[in-house]
PDB file of C-alpha atoms in Angstrom:
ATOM      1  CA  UNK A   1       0.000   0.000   0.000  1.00 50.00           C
ATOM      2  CA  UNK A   2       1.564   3.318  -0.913  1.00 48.00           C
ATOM      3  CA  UNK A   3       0.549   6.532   1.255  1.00 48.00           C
ATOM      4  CA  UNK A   4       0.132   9.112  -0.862  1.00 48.00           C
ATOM      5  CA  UNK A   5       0.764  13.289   0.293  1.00 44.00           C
ATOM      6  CA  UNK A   6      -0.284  16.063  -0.589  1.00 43.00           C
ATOM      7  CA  UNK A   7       1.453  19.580   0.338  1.00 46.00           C
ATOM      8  CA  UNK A   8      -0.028  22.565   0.230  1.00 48.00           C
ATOM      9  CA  UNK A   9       1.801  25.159  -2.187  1.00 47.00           C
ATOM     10  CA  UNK A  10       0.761  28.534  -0.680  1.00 46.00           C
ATOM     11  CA  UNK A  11       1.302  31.469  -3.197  1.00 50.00           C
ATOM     12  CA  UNK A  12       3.803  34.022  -2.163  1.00 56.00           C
ATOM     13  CA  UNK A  13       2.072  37.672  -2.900  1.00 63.00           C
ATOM     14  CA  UNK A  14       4.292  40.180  -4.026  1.00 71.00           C
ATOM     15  CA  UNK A  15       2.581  43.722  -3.279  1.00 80.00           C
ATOM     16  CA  UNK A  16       2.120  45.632  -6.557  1.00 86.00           C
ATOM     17  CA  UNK A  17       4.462  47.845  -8.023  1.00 88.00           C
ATOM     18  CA  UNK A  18       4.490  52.002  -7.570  1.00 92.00           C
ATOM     19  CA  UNK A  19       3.786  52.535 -11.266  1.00 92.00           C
ATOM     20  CA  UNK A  20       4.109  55.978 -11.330  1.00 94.00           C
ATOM     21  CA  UNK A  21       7.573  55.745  -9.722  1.00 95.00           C
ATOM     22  CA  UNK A  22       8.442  53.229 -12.246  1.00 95.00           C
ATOM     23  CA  UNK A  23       7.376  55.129 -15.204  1.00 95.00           C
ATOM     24  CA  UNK A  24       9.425  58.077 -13.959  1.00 96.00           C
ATOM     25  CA  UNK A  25      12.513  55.685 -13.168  1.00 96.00           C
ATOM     26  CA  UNK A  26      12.017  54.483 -16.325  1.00 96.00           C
ATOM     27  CA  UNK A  27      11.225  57.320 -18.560  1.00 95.00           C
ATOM     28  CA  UNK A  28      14.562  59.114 -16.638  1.00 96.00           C
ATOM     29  CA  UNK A  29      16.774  56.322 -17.828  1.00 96.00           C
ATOM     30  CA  UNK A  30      15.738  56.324 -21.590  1.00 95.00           C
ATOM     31  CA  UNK A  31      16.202  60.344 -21.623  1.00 95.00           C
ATOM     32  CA  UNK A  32      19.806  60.031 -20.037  1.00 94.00           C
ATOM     33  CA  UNK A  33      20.703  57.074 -21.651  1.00 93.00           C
ATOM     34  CA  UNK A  34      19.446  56.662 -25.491  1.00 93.00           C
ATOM     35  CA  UNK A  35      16.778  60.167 -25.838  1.00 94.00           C
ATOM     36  CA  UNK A  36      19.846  61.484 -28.183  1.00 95.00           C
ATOM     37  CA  UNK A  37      20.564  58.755 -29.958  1.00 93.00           C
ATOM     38  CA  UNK A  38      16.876  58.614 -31.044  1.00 94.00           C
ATOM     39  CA  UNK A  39      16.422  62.220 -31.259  1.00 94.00           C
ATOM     40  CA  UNK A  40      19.432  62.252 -33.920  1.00 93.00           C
ATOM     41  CA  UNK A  41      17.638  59.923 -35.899  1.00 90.00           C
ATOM     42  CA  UNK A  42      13.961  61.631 -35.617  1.00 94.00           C
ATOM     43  CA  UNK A  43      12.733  59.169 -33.250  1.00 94.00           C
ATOM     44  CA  UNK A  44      11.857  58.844 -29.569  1.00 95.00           C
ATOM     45  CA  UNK A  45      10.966  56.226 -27.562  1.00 95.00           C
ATOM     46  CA  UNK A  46       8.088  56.372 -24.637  1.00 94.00           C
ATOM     47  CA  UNK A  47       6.666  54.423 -21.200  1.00 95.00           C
ATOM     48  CA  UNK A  48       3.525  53.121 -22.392  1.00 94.00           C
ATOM     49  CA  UNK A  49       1.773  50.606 -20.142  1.00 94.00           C
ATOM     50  CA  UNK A  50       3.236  49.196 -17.027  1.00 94.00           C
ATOM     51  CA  UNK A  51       1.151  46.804 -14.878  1.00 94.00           C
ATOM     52  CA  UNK A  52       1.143  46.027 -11.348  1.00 93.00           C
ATOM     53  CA  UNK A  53       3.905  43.517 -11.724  1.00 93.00           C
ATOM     54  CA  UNK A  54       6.372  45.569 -13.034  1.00 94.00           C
ATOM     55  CA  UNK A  55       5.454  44.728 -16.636  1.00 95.00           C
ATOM     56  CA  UNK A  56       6.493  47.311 -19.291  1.00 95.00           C
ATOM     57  CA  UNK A  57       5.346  48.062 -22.554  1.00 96.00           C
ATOM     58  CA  UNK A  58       7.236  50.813 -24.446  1.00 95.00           C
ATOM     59  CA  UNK A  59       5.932  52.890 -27.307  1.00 95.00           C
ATOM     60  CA  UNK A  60       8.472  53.915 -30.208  1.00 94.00           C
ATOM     61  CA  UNK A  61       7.457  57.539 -31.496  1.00 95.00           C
ATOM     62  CA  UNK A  62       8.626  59.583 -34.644  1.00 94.00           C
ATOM     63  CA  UNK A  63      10.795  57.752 -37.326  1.00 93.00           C
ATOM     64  CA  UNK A  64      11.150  55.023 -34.922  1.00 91.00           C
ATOM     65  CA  UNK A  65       7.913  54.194 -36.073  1.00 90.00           C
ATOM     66  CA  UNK A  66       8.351  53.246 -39.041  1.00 89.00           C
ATOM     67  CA  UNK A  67      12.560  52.280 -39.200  1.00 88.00           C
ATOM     68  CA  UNK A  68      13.332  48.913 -39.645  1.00 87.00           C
ATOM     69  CA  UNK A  69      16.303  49.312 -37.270  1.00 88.00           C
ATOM     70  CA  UNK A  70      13.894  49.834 -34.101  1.00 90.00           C
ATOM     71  CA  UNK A  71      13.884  46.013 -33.115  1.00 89.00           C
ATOM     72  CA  UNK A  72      17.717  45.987 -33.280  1.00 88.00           C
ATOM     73  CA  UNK A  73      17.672  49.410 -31.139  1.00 90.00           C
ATOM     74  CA  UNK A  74      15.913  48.142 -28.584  1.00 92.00           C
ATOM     75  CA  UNK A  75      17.334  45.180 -28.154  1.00 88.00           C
ATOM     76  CA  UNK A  76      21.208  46.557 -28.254  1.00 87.00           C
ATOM     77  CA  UNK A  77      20.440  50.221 -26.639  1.00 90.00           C
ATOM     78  CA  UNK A  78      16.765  50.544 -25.125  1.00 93.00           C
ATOM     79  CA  UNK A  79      16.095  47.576 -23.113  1.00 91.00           C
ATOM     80  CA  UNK A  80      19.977  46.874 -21.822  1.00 91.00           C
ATOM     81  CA  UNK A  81      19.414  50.905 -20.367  1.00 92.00           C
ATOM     82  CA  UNK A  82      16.346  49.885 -18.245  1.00 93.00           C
ATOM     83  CA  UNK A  83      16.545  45.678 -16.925  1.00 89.00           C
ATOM     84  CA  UNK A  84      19.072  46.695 -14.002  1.00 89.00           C
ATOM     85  CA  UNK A  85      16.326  48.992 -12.757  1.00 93.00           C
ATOM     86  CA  UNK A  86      14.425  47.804  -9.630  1.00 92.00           C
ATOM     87  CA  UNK A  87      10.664  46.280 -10.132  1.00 93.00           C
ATOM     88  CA  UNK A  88      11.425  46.281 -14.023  1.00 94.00           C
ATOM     89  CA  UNK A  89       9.514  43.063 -15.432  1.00 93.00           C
ATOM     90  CA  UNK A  90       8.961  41.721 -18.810  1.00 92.00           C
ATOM     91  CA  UNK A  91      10.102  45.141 -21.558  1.00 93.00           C
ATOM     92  CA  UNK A  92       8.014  44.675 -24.562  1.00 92.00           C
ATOM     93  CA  UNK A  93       7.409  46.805 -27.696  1.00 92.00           C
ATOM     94  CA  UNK A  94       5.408  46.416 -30.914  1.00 88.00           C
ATOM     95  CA  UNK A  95       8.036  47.618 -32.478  1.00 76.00           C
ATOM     96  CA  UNK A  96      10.648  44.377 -32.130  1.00 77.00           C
ATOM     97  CA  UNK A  97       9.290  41.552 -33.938  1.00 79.00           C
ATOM     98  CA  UNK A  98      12.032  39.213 -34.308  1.00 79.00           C
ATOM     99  CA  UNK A  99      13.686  36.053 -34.390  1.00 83.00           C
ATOM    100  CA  UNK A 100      14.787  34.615 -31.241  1.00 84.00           C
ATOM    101  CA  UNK A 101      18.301  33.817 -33.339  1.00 88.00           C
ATOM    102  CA  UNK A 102      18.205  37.301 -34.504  1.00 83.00           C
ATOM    103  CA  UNK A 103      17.954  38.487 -30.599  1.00 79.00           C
ATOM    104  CA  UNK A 104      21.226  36.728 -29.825  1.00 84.00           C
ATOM    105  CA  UNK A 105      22.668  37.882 -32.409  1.00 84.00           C
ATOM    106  CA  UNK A 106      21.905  41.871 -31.478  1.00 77.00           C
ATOM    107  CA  UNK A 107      22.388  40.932 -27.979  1.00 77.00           C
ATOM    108  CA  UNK A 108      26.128  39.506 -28.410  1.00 80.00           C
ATOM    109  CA  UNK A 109      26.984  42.208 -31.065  1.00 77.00           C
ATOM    110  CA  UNK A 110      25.861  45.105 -29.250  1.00 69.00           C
ATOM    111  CA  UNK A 111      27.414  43.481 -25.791  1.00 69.00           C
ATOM    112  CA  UNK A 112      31.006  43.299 -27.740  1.00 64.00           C
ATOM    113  CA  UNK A 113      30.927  46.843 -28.721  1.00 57.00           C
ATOM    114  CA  UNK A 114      30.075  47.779 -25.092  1.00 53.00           C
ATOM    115  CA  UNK A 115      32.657  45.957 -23.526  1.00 49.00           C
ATOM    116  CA  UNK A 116      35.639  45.342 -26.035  1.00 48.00           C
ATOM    117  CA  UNK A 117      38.619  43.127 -25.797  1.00 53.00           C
ATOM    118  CA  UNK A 118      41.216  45.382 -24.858  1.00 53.00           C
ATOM    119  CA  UNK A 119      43.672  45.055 -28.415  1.00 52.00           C
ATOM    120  CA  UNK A 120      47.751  45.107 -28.240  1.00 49.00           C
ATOM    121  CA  UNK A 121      49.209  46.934 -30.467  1.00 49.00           C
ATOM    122  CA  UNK A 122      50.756  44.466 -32.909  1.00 50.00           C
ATOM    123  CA  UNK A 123      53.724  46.265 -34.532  1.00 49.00           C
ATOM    124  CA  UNK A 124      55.622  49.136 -33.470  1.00 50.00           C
ATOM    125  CA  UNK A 125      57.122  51.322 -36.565  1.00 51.00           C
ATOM    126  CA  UNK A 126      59.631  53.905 -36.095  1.00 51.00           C
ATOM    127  CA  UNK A 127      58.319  57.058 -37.345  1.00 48.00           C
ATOM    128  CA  UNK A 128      60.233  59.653 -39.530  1.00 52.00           C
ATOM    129  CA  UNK A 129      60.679  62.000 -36.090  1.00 51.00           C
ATOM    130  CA  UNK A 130      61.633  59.090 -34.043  1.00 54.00           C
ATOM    131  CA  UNK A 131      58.731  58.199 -32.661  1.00 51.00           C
ATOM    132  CA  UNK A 132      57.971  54.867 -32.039  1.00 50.00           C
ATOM    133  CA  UNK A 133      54.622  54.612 -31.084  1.00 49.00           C
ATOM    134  CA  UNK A 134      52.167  51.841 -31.779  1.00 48.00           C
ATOM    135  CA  UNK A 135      50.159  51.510 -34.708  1.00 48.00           C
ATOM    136  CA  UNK A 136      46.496  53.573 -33.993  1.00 49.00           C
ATOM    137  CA  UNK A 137      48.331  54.618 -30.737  1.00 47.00           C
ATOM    138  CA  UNK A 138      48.903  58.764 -30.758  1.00 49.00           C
ATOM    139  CA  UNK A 139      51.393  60.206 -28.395  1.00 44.00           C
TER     140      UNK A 139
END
């Protein structure tokens, strides 16, 4: 005879979020962080809903709209700017309908060219002053 048992999964409740503070937090971080990139573009990019749970959805304004870059700007620029901010939850956008291969791609790229290798100089050259700094180097 087998005893069977049955536990009783109580649901942890997470109080809802202050989504007026998080839509300022938020909004804050896209103006300091990518408002001029946009902006030199014609484009913007907005808070547009946030739930109780943190849940964002973010509106792209201007020639955002209608630029066929937007998915890989928010996935390289918009949404690394805002994840590291408390009570953030899911990020969404109509604007970034794409692969799940083409995310990792964007993701890695744009993560490279944030964080470089650092490069050696391969060659040093003597220069017609004397010089002898590294190639790219300036001194």
């Amino acid at each position: 005879m087998t005893l069977a048992t049955t536990e009783a999964v109580t649901a942890v409740s997470t109080p809802p979020v202050d989504t007026d503070a998080l839509r300022l937090e938020v909004q804050r971080t896209l103006d300091d962080s990518v408002a001029r990139f946009l902006d030199s573009h014609g484009g913007a990019v907005r808070v547009g809903r946030i739930a109780a749970n943190g849940d964002i959805h973010l509106e792209f304004l201007g020639a955002c709209e209608s630029c066929p870059a937007a998915a890989a700007t928010f996935y390289s620029r918009v949404l690394p700017a805002i994840r590291g901010i408390p009570d953030v939850g899911t990020v969404t956008t109509s604007k970034a309908n794409i692969s799940k291969a083409a995310i990792d791609r964007l993701t890695n790229l744009s993560s490279r060219v944030a964080h470089p290798p650092s490069r050696r100089p391969t060659s040093t050259r003597a220069h017609p002053t004397g010089c002898t700094a590294h190639e790219g180097e300036i001194k």
